[in-house]
């Protein structure tokens, strides 16, 4: 009897095992040629860098068979980035958008892209262009869900970052100038330095950088016939203000740089509906390293000239990059941007509040102020959460604000770089959390020192 | 007794199953966050397109949940690319390097790259540059195993294709011109049209395209003080000849375009040891779509100016692309290039022989001839296997050779595009096997027609 029971149990167990194996084999996907790449990616991702760094599959030494090394955040060191360097200067200079990195780490599965060795080797897509149709579709969808730009009756053009598109746009518009004199490039102060730097370095016979748009408007040389190109950055870099064009008239062409017109940084007050608008992936998803941007262009002639510029300068954007960007933007649009924009906005709002609290204890420094506005995306009036602090040194003896901060071990960007005054300095608020925390620590010291000085007088 | 045996067998079977499951679980790697991307890539790769096309993960409709559609080779159509269009013109125009696609399909596992959603979001690598150190290392190794260029005492610079680097190099050299007159850009006929097109479109105040280097050498305007920049393409595009600089002297600067100096196309006679050499991934691995190129630069000032150009035009090359390129070049170098260069050279040698056989039956058309030379890479004297046929129409009445071919439904590239004569046409031999087979079919018809004509006289 006992033996019978044992046999029955054993046979049942065998059947269970058999089903388990059959069922598992039929439903588990067995990766074939993709597994090497996948294992390497997961291995790199699993390297612990103490939360103060990360390891990449293309890290130094990887080809020699080594484990990818930790690449530490600023001021952290050690094999696992666990050591905080004392007395380390904080980097608040560039607009490296790492505040969004934690979002993408959480979206690991949905945002990964596997590139095959034979992925789009041709110069052209099936339709003969340099542009992925799927990516163009998702970009139009993105603007429609965010409500920050009209894409109807617009050509979409891709570039290696909005940097390349800016050069293409300026060049294209300067070529539509029928006069023999070069077009003048203008932007109202304070402006993003790239406008000036590109124009001066590329030295086209058709273009001359002229500086501040307000100064030009009131200048005697403004004869209303000289061809001018005004770049309008809105929200503005460095101060975050929503800007409008200063100049108008039949001799004026305008480029709208909307790199920062996303719900993280600014209320979305109205869909942009301009002749020529530029956007950058760097400030859309935080992928500055992917070098991807796009433009919305109304006029066909201008679009064709920009396309010619992109063709002659790089024959379009890498197809590998376009594949990756498609994957990223698809993650953004599939929930209408809910996840990423809330995460990013909350992060920056908190940072702005923290910063304000520190600076408000000081009479030596002041921050830009902008009124809350209704945001069509969040469907509410929302506070300002800019990407940069535009700090003014208020004391006459603090003439060079950049130097004041540099001495306090905070590297910002000099106001002069933006065509503005030395009494201003730009501090980046969109970098990694480590950089921001460090910035606040150093700022507290600087402001505390002010209190001590006041006390000792 | 029987029951005892049954029980024993059943228990043993249980043990076997248990071991199987335990063993399998402990040695099988279970992909986690990478599996979605891997499955999608394998799904796309498994779409059958009858050998006359391929499906990509970023094909049209994929985001809507559809299976990636087949993208068919020229002249093939249908859902699975199985239908050959009759009377379809053959494309022998662009240098789309798809002859290497079958190689990469065979190297599926080693060449795949998985890009995480948070891959290198920053503007810069750990060392503050726009350049992957691992990729720079593998590029130096590549030149060392192939023996086609000296990399010692050279700076390596990356660009979005050699296209961008060419513009950067020309601009950098024109800026080192101390005279107030613009530098003249020259190349000996026949030359790659891009040199002229870039110079004319970008219209720098420091540069003027001047045309044929031989014409300039013999011209009265050649005063030996005017600053000139000569581009030397070797092997040459379109005719595959190993070229040397025409001009020399203290007023001459030279850019060596070595895009085609790889064992597929040319004997490697000597390692290039020039001041400024450019290379393109398109002709190294066949990945034209990846828009990646690099330069080897001796002079620090020139290198710094080129870097400034790349920074202001695109802030370096996409980090996603650099990751993919690293993977590809690593496959090339790990066996010293054996696999890829043999495959590619054999393919092109066969194509050239086939083409010669057809053209040799004609008196109406002739091909360029180049003597075999000793190749340091293959360690033997090797025949010529150029990327392009540089065809001459020999009859005086066939003045416009491009038109003769176009009428025969073969689209080449007009000799005039290369600064040469209308009696020449360039036919691309590095495209897909389908394109080449089609080209041979159409050429046979054209040559056969000639025989018929001769017969009917």
CSV table of N, CA, C and O in Angstrom, one decimal, chain A residues 10 14 17 32-34 36 42 56 58 60 63 71-72 96 109-113 115-117 120-123 126 133 163-164 171 198 201 203-206 282-283 286-291 312-315 318-321 324 327 330, chain B residues 10 14 17 21 32-34 36 42 56 58 60 63 71-72 96 109 111-113 115-117 120-123 126 133 163-164 171 194 198 201 203-206 282-283 286-291 312-314 318-321 324 327 330:
chain,number,residue,atom,x,y,z
A,10,UNK,N,5.5,9.6,-7.1
A,10,UNK,CA,6.7,9.8,-7.9
A,10,UNK,C,6.3,10.0,-9.4
A,10,UNK,O,6.9,10.9,-10.1
A,14,UNK,N,7.0,13.2,-11.7
A,14,UNK,CA,7.6,13.1,-13.0
A,14,UNK,C,6.7,13.9,-14.1
A,14,UNK,O,7.3,14.6,-14.9
A,17,UNK,N,7.3,17.6,-13.6
A,17,UNK,CA,8.5,18.0,-14.1
A,17,UNK,C,8.5,18.1,-15.6
A,17,UNK,O,9.0,19.1,-16.3
A,32,UNK,N,19.4,34.4,-29.2
A,32,UNK,CA,20.5,33.8,-29.9
A,32,UNK,C,21.6,34.8,-30.1
A,32,UNK,O,22.5,35.0,-29.3
A,33,UNK,N,21.6,35.5,-31.3
A,33,UNK,CA,22.7,36.4,-31.6
A,33,UNK,C,22.7,37.6,-30.8
A,33,UNK,O,23.7,38.4,-30.8
A,34,UNK,N,21.7,38.0,-30.1
A,34,UNK,CA,21.7,39.2,-29.3
A,34,UNK,C,22.2,39.0,-27.9
A,34,UNK,O,22.5,40.0,-27.2
A,36,UNK,N,25.1,38.1,-26.5
A,36,UNK,CA,26.4,38.6,-26.1
A,36,UNK,C,26.3,40.1,-25.7
A,36,UNK,O,26.7,40.6,-24.6
A,42,UNK,N,24.1,44.3,-19.5
A,42,UNK,CA,23.6,44.0,-18.1
A,42,UNK,C,24.8,44.0,-17.1
A,42,UNK,O,24.7,44.5,-16.0
A,56,UNK,N,30.1,52.1,-18.1
A,56,UNK,CA,29.5,52.0,-19.4
A,56,UNK,C,30.2,50.8,-20.2
A,56,UNK,O,31.3,50.5,-20.0
A,58,UNK,N,31.3,50.8,-23.0
A,58,UNK,CA,32.5,51.2,-23.8
A,58,UNK,C,33.5,52.0,-22.9
A,58,UNK,O,34.3,52.8,-23.4
A,60,UNK,N,36.9,52.5,-20.6
A,60,UNK,CA,38.3,52.2,-20.9
A,60,UNK,C,38.7,50.8,-20.3
A,60,UNK,O,38.4,50.5,-19.2
A,63,UNK,N,37.8,46.5,-23.8
A,63,UNK,CA,38.2,45.7,-24.9
A,63,UNK,C,39.3,44.7,-24.5
A,63,UNK,O,39.5,43.7,-25.1
A,71,UNK,N,32.8,55.3,-13.7
A,71,UNK,CA,33.1,56.7,-14.1
A,71,UNK,C,32.4,57.6,-13.1
A,71,UNK,O,31.2,57.6,-13.1
A,72,UNK,N,33.2,58.2,-12.2
A,72,UNK,CA,32.5,58.9,-11.0
A,72,UNK,C,32.0,60.3,-11.4
A,72,UNK,O,32.6,61.0,-12.2
A,96,UNK,N,24.9,70.4,-18.7
A,96,UNK,CA,24.8,68.9,-18.9
A,96,UNK,C,23.5,68.4,-18.2
A,96,UNK,O,23.4,68.5,-16.9
A,109,UNK,N,14.1,49.0,-19.2
A,109,UNK,CA,13.6,48.0,-20.2
A,109,UNK,C,13.0,48.7,-21.4
A,109,UNK,O,13.4,48.3,-22.6
A,110,UNK,N,12.2,49.7,-21.2
A,110,UNK,CA,11.5,50.3,-22.3
A,110,UNK,C,12.4,51.2,-23.2
A,110,UNK,O,12.1,51.4,-24.4
A,111,UNK,N,13.5,51.6,-22.6
A,111,UNK,CA,14.4,52.6,-23.4
A,111,UNK,C,15.6,51.9,-24.1
A,111,UNK,O,16.3,52.6,-24.8
A,112,UNK,N,15.8,50.7,-23.8
A,112,UNK,CA,17.0,50.0,-24.4
A,112,UNK,C,16.8,49.8,-25.9
A,112,UNK,O,15.7,49.7,-26.4
A,113,UNK,N,17.9,49.9,-26.6
A,113,UNK,CA,17.8,49.7,-28.1
A,113,UNK,C,19.0,48.7,-28.5
A,113,UNK,O,20.1,48.9,-28.0
A,115,UNK,N,21.2,47.5,-31.5
A,115,UNK,CA,21.7,47.8,-32.8
A,115,UNK,C,22.4,46.6,-33.4
A,115,UNK,O,23.4,46.2,-32.9
A,116,UNK,N,21.9,46.1,-34.5
A,116,UNK,CA,22.5,45.0,-35.2
A,116,UNK,C,23.7,45.5,-36.0
A,116,UNK,O,23.8,46.7,-36.3
A,117,UNK,N,24.6,44.6,-36.3
A,117,UNK,CA,25.8,45.0,-37.0
A,117,UNK,C,25.5,45.5,-38.4
A,117,UNK,O,26.3,46.1,-39.1
A,120,UNK,N,21.0,49.5,-41.1
A,120,UNK,CA,20.9,50.7,-42.0
A,120,UNK,C,22.3,51.1,-42.4
A,120,UNK,O,22.8,52.2,-42.1
A,121,UNK,N,23.0,50.3,-43.1
A,121,UNK,CA,24.4,50.6,-43.6
A,121,UNK,C,24.3,51.6,-44.7
A,121,UNK,O,25.3,52.3,-45.0
A,122,UNK,N,23.2,51.8,-45.4
A,122,UNK,CA,23.1,52.6,-46.6
A,122,UNK,C,23.2,54.1,-46.2
A,122,UNK,O,22.9,54.5,-45.0
A,123,UNK,N,23.5,55.0,-47.1
A,123,UNK,CA,23.5,56.4,-46.9
A,123,UNK,C,22.0,56.9,-46.7
A,123,UNK,O,21.8,57.9,-46.1
A,126,UNK,N,14.7,54.1,-47.0
A,126,UNK,CA,14.0,53.5,-48.1
A,126,UNK,C,13.4,54.7,-49.0
A,126,UNK,O,13.3,54.5,-50.2
A,133,UNK,N,11.5,58.0,-41.1
A,133,UNK,CA,10.1,58.4,-41.1
A,133,UNK,C,9.4,58.2,-39.8
A,133,UNK,O,8.6,59.0,-39.3
A,163,UNK,N,22.8,72.6,-32.4
A,163,UNK,CA,24.0,73.3,-32.8
A,163,UNK,C,24.2,73.3,-34.3
A,163,UNK,O,24.4,74.3,-34.9
A,164,UNK,N,24.1,72.1,-34.9
A,164,UNK,CA,24.3,72.0,-36.4
A,164,UNK,C,23.1,72.7,-37.1
A,164,UNK,O,23.3,73.4,-38.1
A,171,UNK,N,22.8,80.1,-42.0
A,171,UNK,CA,23.4,80.1,-43.3
A,171,UNK,C,22.3,80.1,-44.4
A,171,UNK,O,22.3,80.9,-45.3
A,198,UNK,N,29.7,80.8,-33.5
A,198,UNK,CA,29.5,80.1,-34.8
A,198,UNK,C,29.7,81.1,-36.0
A,198,UNK,O,30.5,80.9,-36.9
A,201,UNK,N,33.4,82.2,-36.3
A,201,UNK,CA,34.3,81.2,-36.7
A,201,UNK,C,34.1,80.8,-38.1
A,201,UNK,O,35.0,80.6,-38.9
A,203,UNK,N,32.7,82.4,-40.5
A,203,UNK,CA,33.1,83.6,-41.3
A,203,UNK,C,32.6,83.5,-42.8
A,203,UNK,O,33.3,83.7,-43.7
A,204,UNK,N,31.3,83.3,-42.9
A,204,UNK,CA,30.7,83.3,-44.2
A,204,UNK,C,30.7,84.7,-44.8
A,204,UNK,O,30.6,85.7,-44.1
A,205,UNK,N,30.8,84.8,-46.1
A,205,UNK,CA,30.8,86.1,-46.7
A,205,UNK,C,29.4,86.8,-46.7
A,205,UNK,O,29.2,88.0,-46.8
A,206,UNK,N,28.4,85.9,-46.4
A,206,UNK,CA,27.0,86.4,-46.3
A,206,UNK,C,26.5,86.8,-44.9
A,206,UNK,O,25.4,87.1,-44.8
A,282,UNK,N,18.9,67.2,-26.2
A,282,UNK,CA,19.6,67.4,-24.9
A,282,UNK,C,18.7,67.9,-23.8
A,282,UNK,O,18.7,67.5,-22.7
A,283,UNK,N,17.8,68.9,-24.2
A,283,UNK,CA,16.9,69.4,-23.2
A,283,UNK,C,15.5,68.8,-23.2
A,283,UNK,O,14.6,69.2,-22.5
A,286,UNK,N,17.3,64.8,-22.1
A,286,UNK,CA,18.5,64.8,-21.3
A,286,UNK,C,19.7,64.2,-22.0
A,286,UNK,O,20.7,64.0,-21.4
A,287,UNK,N,19.5,63.7,-23.2
A,287,UNK,CA,20.6,63.0,-23.9
A,287,UNK,C,21.5,64.0,-24.7
A,287,UNK,O,21.4,64.0,-26.0
A,288,UNK,N,22.3,64.8,-24.0
A,288,UNK,CA,23.2,65.7,-24.7
A,288,UNK,C,24.2,65.0,-25.5
A,288,UNK,O,24.5,65.4,-26.6
A,289,UNK,N,24.6,63.8,-25.0
A,289,UNK,CA,25.7,63.1,-25.7
A,289,UNK,C,25.2,62.5,-27.0
A,289,UNK,O,26.0,62.1,-27.9
A,290,UNK,N,23.9,62.4,-27.3
A,290,UNK,CA,23.4,61.8,-28.5
A,290,UNK,C,23.5,62.8,-29.7
A,290,UNK,O,23.3,62.3,-30.9
A,291,UNK,N,23.7,64.0,-29.4
A,291,UNK,CA,23.9,65.0,-30.5
A,291,UNK,C,22.7,64.9,-31.5
A,291,UNK,O,22.9,64.6,-32.7
A,312,UNK,N,25.8,68.7,-47.0
A,312,UNK,CA,27.2,69.0,-47.3
A,312,UNK,C,28.1,69.0,-46.0
A,312,UNK,O,29.3,68.9,-46.1
A,313,UNK,N,27.4,69.2,-44.8
A,313,UNK,CA,28.3,69.2,-43.7
A,313,UNK,C,28.4,67.8,-43.0
A,313,UNK,O,29.4,67.5,-42.4
A,314,UNK,N,27.4,66.9,-43.2
A,314,UNK,CA,27.5,65.6,-42.5
A,314,UNK,C,26.6,64.5,-43.2
A,314,UNK,O,26.6,63.4,-42.7
A,315,UNK,N,25.9,64.8,-44.3
A,315,UNK,CA,25.0,63.8,-44.9
A,315,UNK,C,24.0,63.2,-43.9
A,315,UNK,O,23.8,62.0,-43.8
A,318,UNK,N,23.5,60.2,-37.9
A,318,UNK,CA,23.7,58.8,-37.8
A,318,UNK,C,22.5,58.0,-37.7
A,318,UNK,O,21.6,58.3,-36.8
A,319,UNK,N,22.3,57.0,-38.4
A,319,UNK,CA,21.1,56.1,-38.4
A,319,UNK,C,21.0,55.4,-37.1
A,319,UNK,O,19.9,55.0,-36.6
A,320,UNK,N,22.2,55.0,-36.5
A,320,UNK,CA,22.2,54.4,-35.1
A,320,UNK,C,21.6,55.3,-34.1
A,320,UNK,O,20.8,54.9,-33.3
A,321,UNK,N,22.0,56.6,-34.2
A,321,UNK,CA,21.5,57.6,-33.3
A,321,UNK,C,20.0,57.8,-33.5
A,321,UNK,O,19.2,57.8,-32.5
A,324,UNK,N,18.1,55.0,-31.7
A,324,UNK,CA,18.1,55.2,-30.2
A,324,UNK,C,17.1,56.3,-29.8
A,324,UNK,O,16.4,56.2,-28.9
A,327,UNK,N,13.6,55.2,-29.9
A,327,UNK,CA,13.2,54.4,-28.7
A,327,UNK,C,12.9,55.4,-27.5
A,327,UNK,O,11.9,55.2,-26.8
A,330,UNK,N,9.8,57.5,-28.0
A,330,UNK,CA,8.6,56.6,-27.9
A,330,UNK,C,8.2,56.4,-26.4
A,330,UNK,O,7.0,56.4,-26.1
B,10,UNK,N,11.2,5.5,-11.6
B,10,UNK,CA,10.4,6.8,-11.4
B,10,UNK,C,11.2,7.7,-10.5
B,10,UNK,O,11.4,8.9,-10.8
B,14,UNK,N,12.9,11.3,-11.4
B,14,UNK,CA,12.7,12.5,-10.6
B,14,UNK,C,14.0,13.2,-10.3
B,14,UNK,O,14.1,14.4,-10.4
B,17,UNK,N,15.3,14.9,-13.4
B,17,UNK,CA,14.5,16.2,-13.7
B,17,UNK,C,15.0,17.3,-12.7
B,17,UNK,O,15.2,18.4,-13.1
B,21,UNK,N,16.7,20.8,-13.9
B,21,UNK,CA,16.1,22.1,-13.6
B,21,UNK,C,17.1,23.0,-12.8
B,21,UNK,O,17.3,24.1,-13.1
B,32,UNK,N,17.2,40.4,-18.1
B,32,UNK,CA,16.2,41.1,-17.4
B,32,UNK,C,15.7,42.3,-18.3
B,32,UNK,O,14.9,42.2,-19.2
B,33,UNK,N,16.4,43.5,-18.0
B,33,UNK,CA,15.9,44.7,-18.7
B,33,UNK,C,16.3,44.8,-20.2
B,33,UNK,O,15.8,45.6,-21.0
B,34,UNK,N,17.2,43.9,-20.6
B,34,UNK,CA,17.6,43.9,-22.1
B,34,UNK,C,16.7,43.1,-23.0
B,34,UNK,O,16.8,43.2,-24.2
B,36,UNK,N,13.5,43.0,-23.9
B,36,UNK,CA,12.5,43.6,-24.8
B,36,UNK,C,13.3,44.0,-26.1
B,36,UNK,O,12.9,43.7,-27.2
B,42,UNK,N,15.7,40.6,-32.7
B,42,UNK,CA,15.7,39.2,-33.3
B,42,UNK,C,14.4,39.0,-34.2
B,42,UNK,O,14.5,38.4,-35.2
B,56,UNK,N,14.0,46.3,-40.6
B,56,UNK,CA,14.7,47.0,-39.5
B,56,UNK,C,13.7,47.2,-38.3
B,56,UNK,O,12.6,47.5,-38.5
B,58,UNK,N,13.4,49.8,-36.7
B,58,UNK,CA,12.8,51.2,-36.8
B,58,UNK,C,12.1,51.4,-38.1
B,58,UNK,O,12.0,52.5,-38.6
B,60,UNK,N,8.9,51.5,-40.8
B,60,UNK,CA,7.6,52.2,-40.7
B,60,UNK,C,6.5,51.3,-40.2
B,60,UNK,O,6.4,50.2,-40.6
B,63,UNK,N,6.1,51.3,-34.6
B,63,UNK,CA,5.6,51.9,-33.3
B,63,UNK,C,4.1,51.6,-33.1
B,63,UNK,O,3.6,51.6,-32.0
B,71,UNK,N,12.2,46.1,-46.4
B,71,UNK,CA,12.6,47.2,-47.2
B,71,UNK,C,13.4,46.6,-48.4
B,71,UNK,O,14.5,46.0,-48.1
B,72,UNK,N,12.9,46.6,-49.6
B,72,UNK,CA,13.5,45.8,-50.7
B,72,UNK,C,14.6,46.5,-51.4
B,72,UNK,O,14.7,47.8,-51.4
B,96,UNK,N,27.2,53.6,-52.2
B,96,UNK,CA,26.6,52.9,-51.0
B,96,UNK,C,27.3,51.6,-50.8
B,96,UNK,O,27.1,50.7,-51.7
B,109,UNK,N,26.3,38.1,-34.0
B,109,UNK,CA,26.6,38.0,-32.5
B,109,UNK,C,27.7,39.0,-32.1
B,109,UNK,O,27.5,39.8,-31.2
B,111,UNK,N,28.9,41.6,-33.5
B,111,UNK,CA,28.8,43.0,-33.9
B,111,UNK,C,27.6,43.7,-33.3
B,111,UNK,O,27.5,45.0,-33.4
B,112,UNK,N,26.7,43.0,-32.6
B,112,UNK,CA,25.5,43.7,-32.0
B,112,UNK,C,26.0,44.6,-30.9
B,112,UNK,O,27.0,44.3,-30.2
B,113,UNK,N,25.2,45.7,-30.7
B,113,UNK,CA,25.5,46.6,-29.5
B,113,UNK,C,24.2,46.9,-28.9
B,113,UNK,O,23.2,47.2,-29.5
B,115,UNK,N,22.4,49.5,-26.5
B,115,UNK,CA,22.5,50.9,-26.0
B,115,UNK,C,21.5,51.0,-24.9
B,115,UNK,O,20.3,50.9,-25.1
B,116,UNK,N,21.9,51.3,-23.7
B,116,UNK,CA,21.0,51.6,-22.6
B,116,UNK,C,20.4,52.9,-22.7
B,116,UNK,O,20.9,53.8,-23.4
B,117,UNK,N,19.2,53.1,-22.1
B,117,UNK,CA,18.5,54.4,-22.1
B,117,UNK,C,19.3,55.5,-21.5
B,117,UNK,O,19.1,56.7,-21.7
B,120,UNK,N,25.7,57.4,-21.7
B,120,UNK,CA,26.5,58.6,-21.9
B,120,UNK,C,25.6,59.8,-22.3
B,120,UNK,O,25.7,60.3,-23.4
B,121,UNK,N,24.8,60.2,-21.3
B,121,UNK,CA,23.9,61.3,-21.6
B,121,UNK,C,24.7,62.7,-21.5
B,121,UNK,O,24.2,63.6,-22.1
B,122,UNK,N,25.8,62.7,-20.9
B,122,UNK,CA,26.6,63.9,-20.8
B,122,UNK,C,27.2,64.4,-22.1
B,122,UNK,O,27.3,63.6,-23.1
B,123,UNK,N,27.5,65.7,-22.2
B,123,UNK,CA,28.2,66.2,-23.4
B,123,UNK,C,29.6,65.7,-23.5
B,123,UNK,O,30.1,65.6,-24.6
B,126,UNK,N,34.5,61.0,-19.7
B,126,UNK,CA,35.2,61.2,-18.4
B,126,UNK,C,36.4,62.2,-18.5
B,126,UNK,O,36.6,62.9,-17.5
B,133,UNK,N,37.8,57.2,-25.7
B,133,UNK,CA,39.2,56.8,-25.6
B,133,UNK,C,39.4,55.3,-26.2
B,133,UNK,O,40.3,55.0,-26.9
B,163,UNK,N,33.0,63.6,-44.4
B,163,UNK,CA,32.4,64.8,-44.9
B,163,UNK,C,32.6,66.0,-44.0
B,163,UNK,O,33.1,67.1,-44.4
B,164,UNK,N,32.3,65.8,-42.7
B,164,UNK,CA,32.4,66.9,-41.8
B,164,UNK,C,33.9,67.2,-41.5
B,164,UNK,O,34.3,68.4,-41.4
B,171,UNK,N,38.7,74.3,-43.6
B,171,UNK,CA,38.5,75.6,-42.8
B,171,UNK,C,39.8,75.9,-41.9
B,171,UNK,O,40.3,77.0,-41.9
B,194,UNK,N,32.5,66.6,-53.8
B,194,UNK,CA,32.2,67.3,-52.5
B,194,UNK,C,33.1,68.4,-52.2
B,194,UNK,O,32.8,69.4,-51.6
B,198,UNK,N,31.3,71.8,-51.1
B,198,UNK,CA,31.4,72.4,-49.8
B,198,UNK,C,32.0,73.8,-49.8
B,198,UNK,O,31.4,74.7,-49.3
B,201,UNK,N,29.4,76.3,-51.3
B,201,UNK,CA,28.2,76.5,-50.5
B,201,UNK,C,28.5,77.2,-49.1
B,201,UNK,O,27.8,78.1,-48.7
B,203,UNK,N,31.0,79.1,-48.5
B,203,UNK,CA,31.5,80.5,-48.8
B,203,UNK,C,32.2,81.2,-47.7
B,203,UNK,O,31.8,82.3,-47.4
B,204,UNK,N,33.2,80.6,-47.2
B,204,UNK,CA,34.1,81.3,-46.2
B,204,UNK,C,34.8,82.4,-46.9
B,204,UNK,O,35.2,82.4,-48.0
B,205,UNK,N,35.0,83.5,-46.1
B,205,UNK,CA,35.8,84.6,-46.6
B,205,UNK,C,37.3,84.2,-46.8
B,205,UNK,O,38.0,84.9,-47.5
B,206,UNK,N,37.7,83.1,-46.2
B,206,UNK,CA,39.1,82.7,-46.3
B,206,UNK,C,39.4,81.7,-47.4
B,206,UNK,O,40.5,81.1,-47.4
B,282,UNK,N,32.4,54.5,-43.7
B,282,UNK,CA,31.6,54.1,-44.8
B,282,UNK,C,32.4,53.1,-45.7
B,282,UNK,O,31.9,52.1,-46.1
B,283,UNK,N,33.7,53.4,-45.9
B,283,UNK,CA,34.5,52.6,-46.8
B,283,UNK,C,35.4,51.7,-46.0
B,283,UNK,O,36.2,50.9,-46.6
B,286,UNK,N,31.8,49.6,-44.3
B,286,UNK,CA,30.5,49.6,-45.1
B,286,UNK,C,29.4,50.4,-44.4
B,286,UNK,O,28.3,50.4,-45.0
B,287,UNK,N,29.6,51.0,-43.2
B,287,UNK,CA,28.5,51.6,-42.5
B,287,UNK,C,28.4,53.1,-42.9
B,287,UNK,O,28.7,54.0,-42.1
B,288,UNK,N,27.9,53.4,-44.1
B,288,UNK,CA,27.8,54.7,-44.6
B,288,UNK,C,26.7,55.5,-43.7
B,288,UNK,O,26.9,56.6,-43.4
B,289,UNK,N,25.7,54.7,-43.3
B,289,UNK,CA,24.6,55.3,-42.5
B,289,UNK,C,25.0,55.8,-41.1
B,289,UNK,O,24.3,56.5,-40.5
B,290,UNK,N,26.2,55.3,-40.6
B,290,UNK,CA,26.6,55.6,-39.3
B,290,UNK,C,27.2,57.0,-39.2
B,290,UNK,O,27.5,57.5,-38.1
B,291,UNK,N,27.5,57.6,-40.4
B,291,UNK,CA,28.1,58.9,-40.4
B,291,UNK,C,29.3,59.1,-39.4
B,291,UNK,O,29.3,59.9,-38.5
B,312,UNK,N,32.0,73.7,-32.8
B,312,UNK,CA,31.0,74.7,-33.1
B,312,UNK,C,30.0,74.1,-34.1
B,312,UNK,O,28.9,74.7,-34.3
B,313,UNK,N,30.3,73.1,-34.8
B,313,UNK,CA,29.3,72.6,-35.8
B,313,UNK,C,28.4,71.5,-35.3
B,313,UNK,O,27.3,71.3,-35.7
B,314,UNK,N,28.9,70.7,-34.3
B,314,UNK,CA,28.1,69.6,-33.8
B,314,UNK,C,28.4,69.1,-32.4
B,314,UNK,O,27.8,68.2,-31.9
B,318,UNK,N,27.9,61.7,-32.0
B,318,UNK,CA,27.0,61.0,-31.1
B,318,UNK,C,27.7,59.9,-30.4
B,318,UNK,O,28.4,59.1,-30.9
B,319,UNK,N,27.5,59.8,-29.0
B,319,UNK,CA,28.1,58.8,-28.2
B,319,UNK,C,27.5,57.4,-28.5
B,319,UNK,O,28.2,56.4,-28.3
B,320,UNK,N,26.2,57.4,-28.9
B,320,UNK,CA,25.6,56.1,-29.3
B,320,UNK,C,26.3,55.6,-30.5
B,320,UNK,O,26.6,54.4,-30.6
B,321,UNK,N,26.6,56.4,-31.5
B,321,UNK,CA,27.3,56.0,-32.7
B,321,UNK,C,28.7,55.6,-32.4
B,321,UNK,O,29.2,54.5,-32.9
B,324,UNK,N,28.6,52.0,-31.1
B,324,UNK,CA,28.4,51.1,-32.2
B,324,UNK,C,29.7,50.9,-33.0
B,324,UNK,O,30.0,49.8,-33.4
B,327,UNK,N,32.2,48.7,-31.4
B,327,UNK,CA,31.9,47.3,-31.5
B,327,UNK,C,32.3,46.7,-32.9
B,327,UNK,O,32.9,45.7,-33.0
B,330,UNK,N,36.1,46.7,-33.5
B,330,UNK,CA,36.6,45.6,-32.6
B,330,UNK,C,36.5,44.2,-33.3
B,330,UNK,O,37.4,43.4,-33.3
